[in-house]
Amino acid sequence: MKPVKVGICGLGTVGGGTFNVLKRNAEEISRRAGRQIEVVQVASRTINPDCDTSTTEVVDDVFAIVDNPEIEIVVELIGGETLAKEIVLRAIENGKHVVTANKALLAVHGNEIFARARARGVMVGFEAAVAGGIPVIKAIREGLAGNRINWLTGIINGTGNFILSEMREKGRTFEDVLQEAQELGYAEADPTFDVEGIDAAHKLTILASIAFGIPLQFEKAYTEGITQLTTADVNYAEALGYRIKHLGIARRTDLGIELRVHPTLIPEDRLLANVNGVMNAVMVNGDAVGSTLYYGAGAGMEPTASAVIADIIDVMRSMTVLPADQVPALGFQADQLSEHPILAIDECESAYYLRIQAKDHPGVLAQVASIMSVRGINIESIMQKEADEVDGAIPMILLTHRVEEQRINDAILALEALDTVQEPVVRIRVEQLN
Amino acid sequence: MKPVKVGICGLGTVGGGTFNVLKRNAEEISRRAGRQIEVVQVASRTINPDCDTSTTEVVDDVFAIVDNPEIEIVVELIGGETLAKEIVLRAIENGKHVVTANKALLAVHGNEIFARARARGVMVGFEAAVAGGIPVIKAIREGLAGNRINWLTGIINGTGNFILSEMREKGRTFEDVLQEAQELGYAEADPTFDVEGIDAAHKLTILASIAFGIPLQFEKAYTEGITQLTTADVNYAEALGYRIKHLGIARRTDLGIELRVHPTLIPEDRLLANVNGVMNAVMVNGDAVGSTLYYGAGAGMEPTASAVIADIIDVMRSMTVLPADQVPALGFQADQLSEHPILAIDECESAYYLRIQAKDHPGVLAQVASIMSVRGINIESIMQKEADEVDGAIPMILLTHRVEEQRINDAILALEALDTVQEPVVRIRVEQLN
């Protein structure tokens, strides 16, 4: 069979990796796919010293690829939302299939992009957009297609997980580890997307859509970063048998869908609690299969390239397939997406870790207990660390049972109004992941 | 679109689960697949009390399904190699697609079955044959298709893993836990397939073929069970920072492919070391993606049904696809399978745990060290447990570096010939899983 003709826009980390792996594994890939993948053109304004492009046409202008009539699949790996959107939409308009690793683009503009692709009869592959090389999009869209998905949760930002792992293992502060991560190239010079949970929310938005069959609704995701986490809370969590991970969580409830990214205490014996460093993992719970977990490198040159190439092969194989038989972009038929609402964070349900810095006063515990009790919040355990007294205030750590978040927020207001409580109450959500 | 017409042969655990999940999730499945799955006939000689078949035609004779002209996909869930083989081959002959959970059938007769299916232009789905509900066949065949797979390893027999988990956590003996597993229904009355590693070798054979693109060669797999494992070795392993797991391991080397099932020490901080009870997990290492892991329920009514249904949907979607664009049964084009040989276990390379029961004699250590040294075996650590002296013999535990297995076997013969060594040397392989 004739080779499939591909153009790669962007020869940075992922683009360079894709270029190199396609070349190195050309034989293994055609043993599998039954035909070759020919990189006809690469668009890059700078030279990637890791790539030997001596036998490939390199162009400055990405639109030379997008408009090249010979090219069947446009691989968008430049990132960002502006130029990338133009590339993707024009490629679709030109009747080309698209493979992209761009989570921000899809989380924000995916509904429009997928609609255009459908109208034009082309495919958009995006396995590389979530959790790097882990084939989790495929697992949910196809491998678990017989299930009604109940929930999913994941460590889907490697930078954040690296920072939390170092804080726990070495007792280092957030700022200290962030600086190292920037030096190692794990974190960007502007780390906002990673440490504020925006990148994780982009990915969670995509995962939730394919799990539940809902439109992409990034703007409704609740996003809380890890910048406020202290080593004190990391250590208290550990003393209680928990680890703090920055999780994306999507859960289907009768009232609506929870879509939230935040630091979370999880029991230390869970597999997710033991996913360390820059690694990613996603746990998916279906009504038939129960809980499954997918683990691997969530970023990096060749792991992400692995997902891009899997998508190229999938697209190759689907080119001759009737539209009705193709796997829909969001896993569900476009006319079958549900309008089940996304819940506001106040309406979400979770268990909670609360740290209250209270004066060492005999009545405090009774006051705290009463505040919780009148709001119907059940306390699972209380730990008072007298040894950690500072300025006459002792940290009191509460774990609650599951309750709607607005009740906790209400309780926190009441707690902070107490004379004996002088600092803001620290609140971290807790999930058992059963 | 018209519903796809399916017949289910066998209404036992997996058949019953498939029947029920298809019914319960009919709406969610057609939201995804764009059409319905209609179970036209079910073949079963006994009534499954968990299934409401009041609106479905139940027949005694599986061949009524296989020969039913209306049926497009035959789902073989009766197990075994004899009748199941007849069903599958006759269904193929009749031009029907097949979905099966039968690892024994495929490991032993898969080459023939896939060849016949190819000739007849039909598909055979078998996601449920390995690791129950975990979509690991799909992950390797499609999700990692851009990689050259280096190795894979997995806990792919839930019964064995349950027994080992209980032995470690509760200090129980193999026989004791086996009996409980039989009472709980985790182990068969005749547990040979599970505890002797045959079931795991069936699954490993399938995984190795799709990872490396080699024909199914079950007869060349090395299989060692867990029946000889003692709690003493489980405890010594733990003292050294390891856990003993019953792993299937397939590794590509320049000389050939290692294909082996045996108890294995792995470092306790690895995710695989923390997969407990009846759960399964498979770790796959590709040259681009690095190590990835897939975890979930490896057996059971609905988890296995989840995989069967995913296959039905995949087959539905591939019915109109050109044969050249279908995912090949073994992930590689049939004419591209490699003849890279399977290595005999003597030629495989591993690190080793050796327990030598030796008389407490000052010269023993020197004798042992000399035996290892002349065979080029490097010792990583030695632990002597004087407190565990029995009849004047002290357990001496060695961990070696990686070495070809025949050298270890040769060393064991020499060790057992020593006057001071009175019992057979215990040998368990060690893998770091880096």
PDB file of N, CA, C and O in Angstrom, chain B residues 222 343-349 352 403-407 409 427:
ATOM      1  N   TYR B 222       8.092 -21.043  29.331  1.00  0.00           N
ATOM      2  CA  TYR B 222       8.557 -21.706  30.553  1.00  0.00           C
ATOM      3  C   TYR B 222       7.564 -21.390  31.670  1.00  0.00           C
ATOM      4  O   TYR B 222       7.185 -20.241  31.876  1.00  0.00           O
ATOM      5  N   LEU B 343      13.635 -18.223  23.590  1.00  0.00           N
ATOM      6  CA  LEU B 343      14.798 -18.778  24.290  1.00  0.00           C
ATOM      7  C   LEU B 343      14.375 -19.861  25.281  1.00  0.00           C
ATOM      8  O   LEU B 343      13.321 -19.758  25.909  1.00  0.00           O
ATOM      9  N   ALA B 344      15.205 -20.887  25.409  1.00  0.00           N
ATOM     10  CA  ALA B 344      15.002 -21.855  26.498  1.00  0.00           C
ATOM     11  C   ALA B 344      15.286 -21.136  27.818  1.00  0.00           C
ATOM     12  O   ALA B 344      16.027 -20.150  27.849  1.00  0.00           O
ATOM     13  N   ILE B 345      14.708 -21.625  28.890  1.00  0.00           N
ATOM     14  CA  ILE B 345      14.863 -20.932  30.173  1.00  0.00           C
ATOM     15  C   ILE B 345      16.335 -20.859  30.590  1.00  0.00           C
ATOM     16  O   ILE B 345      16.768 -19.864  31.178  1.00  0.00           O
ATOM     17  N   ASP B 346      17.129 -21.869  30.243  1.00  0.00           N
ATOM     18  CA  ASP B 346      18.573 -21.857  30.545  1.00  0.00           C
ATOM     19  C   ASP B 346      19.295 -20.670  29.934  1.00  0.00           C
ATOM     20  O   ASP B 346      20.319 -20.230  30.438  1.00  0.00           O
ATOM     21  N   GLU B 347      18.763 -20.199  28.809  1.00  0.00           N
ATOM     22  CA  GLU B 347      19.418 -19.094  28.098  1.00  0.00           C
ATOM     23  C   GLU B 347      18.917 -17.728  28.562  1.00  0.00           C
ATOM     24  O   GLU B 347      19.422 -16.699  28.129  1.00  0.00           O
ATOM     25  N   CYS B 348      17.871 -17.725  29.408  1.00  0.00           N
ATOM     26  CA  CYS B 348      17.328 -16.446  29.869  1.00  0.00           C
ATOM     27  C   CYS B 348      18.257 -15.837  30.907  1.00  0.00           C
ATOM     28  O   CYS B 348      19.031 -16.529  31.552  1.00  0.00           O
ATOM     29  N   GLU B 349      18.129 -14.519  31.052  1.00  0.00           N
ATOM     30  CA  GLU B 349      18.984 -13.816  31.990  1.00  0.00           C
ATOM     31  C   GLU B 349      18.138 -13.208  33.091  1.00  0.00           C
ATOM     32  O   GLU B 349      17.084 -12.633  32.836  1.00  0.00           O
ATOM     33  N   TYR B 352      19.071 -13.402  40.771  1.00  0.00           N
ATOM     34  CA  TYR B 352      18.538 -14.539  41.530  1.00  0.00           C
ATOM     35  C   TYR B 352      18.617 -14.320  43.033  1.00  0.00           C
ATOM     36  O   TYR B 352      19.539 -13.676  43.548  1.00  0.00           O
ATOM     37  N   VAL B 403      22.547 -12.669  35.401  1.00  0.00           N
ATOM     38  CA  VAL B 403      23.435 -13.660  34.803  1.00  0.00           C
ATOM     39  C   VAL B 403      22.569 -14.674  34.055  1.00  0.00           C
ATOM     40  O   VAL B 403      21.375 -14.821  34.346  1.00  0.00           O
ATOM     41  N   GLU B 404      23.154 -15.359  33.105  1.00  0.00           N
ATOM     42  CA  GLU B 404      22.421 -16.385  32.355  1.00  0.00           C
ATOM     43  C   GLU B 404      22.031 -17.520  33.311  1.00  0.00           C
ATOM     44  O   GLU B 404      22.827 -17.946  34.139  1.00  0.00           O
ATOM     45  N   GLU B 405      20.820 -18.031  33.124  1.00  0.00           N
ATOM     46  CA  GLU B 405      20.324 -18.996  34.100  1.00  0.00           C
ATOM     47  C   GLU B 405      21.145 -20.278  34.175  1.00  0.00           C
ATOM     48  O   GLU B 405      21.258 -20.900  35.229  1.00  0.00           O
ATOM     49  N   GLN B 406      21.764 -20.694  33.070  1.00  0.00           N
ATOM     50  CA  GLN B 406      22.482 -21.973  33.161  1.00  0.00           C
ATOM     51  C   GLN B 406      23.668 -21.903  34.122  1.00  0.00           C
ATOM     52  O   GLN B 406      24.015 -22.884  34.760  1.00  0.00           O
ATOM     53  N   ARG B 407      24.220 -20.710  34.266  1.00  0.00           N
ATOM     54  CA  ARG B 407      25.331 -20.580  35.218  1.00  0.00           C
ATOM     55  C   ARG B 407      24.841 -20.746  36.654  1.00  0.00           C
ATOM     56  O   ARG B 407      25.528 -21.311  37.500  1.00  0.00           O
ATOM     57  N   ASN B 409      22.210 -22.495  37.566  1.00  0.00           N
ATOM     58  CA  ASN B 409      21.877 -23.913  37.773  1.00  0.00           C
ATOM     59  C   ASN B 409      23.133 -24.736  38.030  1.00  0.00           C
ATOM     60  O   ASN B 409      23.151 -25.631  38.871  1.00  0.00           O
ATOM     61  N   ARG B 427      15.758 -21.428  44.743  1.00  0.00           N
ATOM     62  CA  ARG B 427      16.134 -20.419  43.751  1.00  0.00           C
ATOM     63  C   ARG B 427      14.889 -19.679  43.277  1.00  0.00           C
ATOM     64  O   ARG B 427      13.945 -20.301  42.796  1.00  0.00           O
TER      65      ARG B 427
END
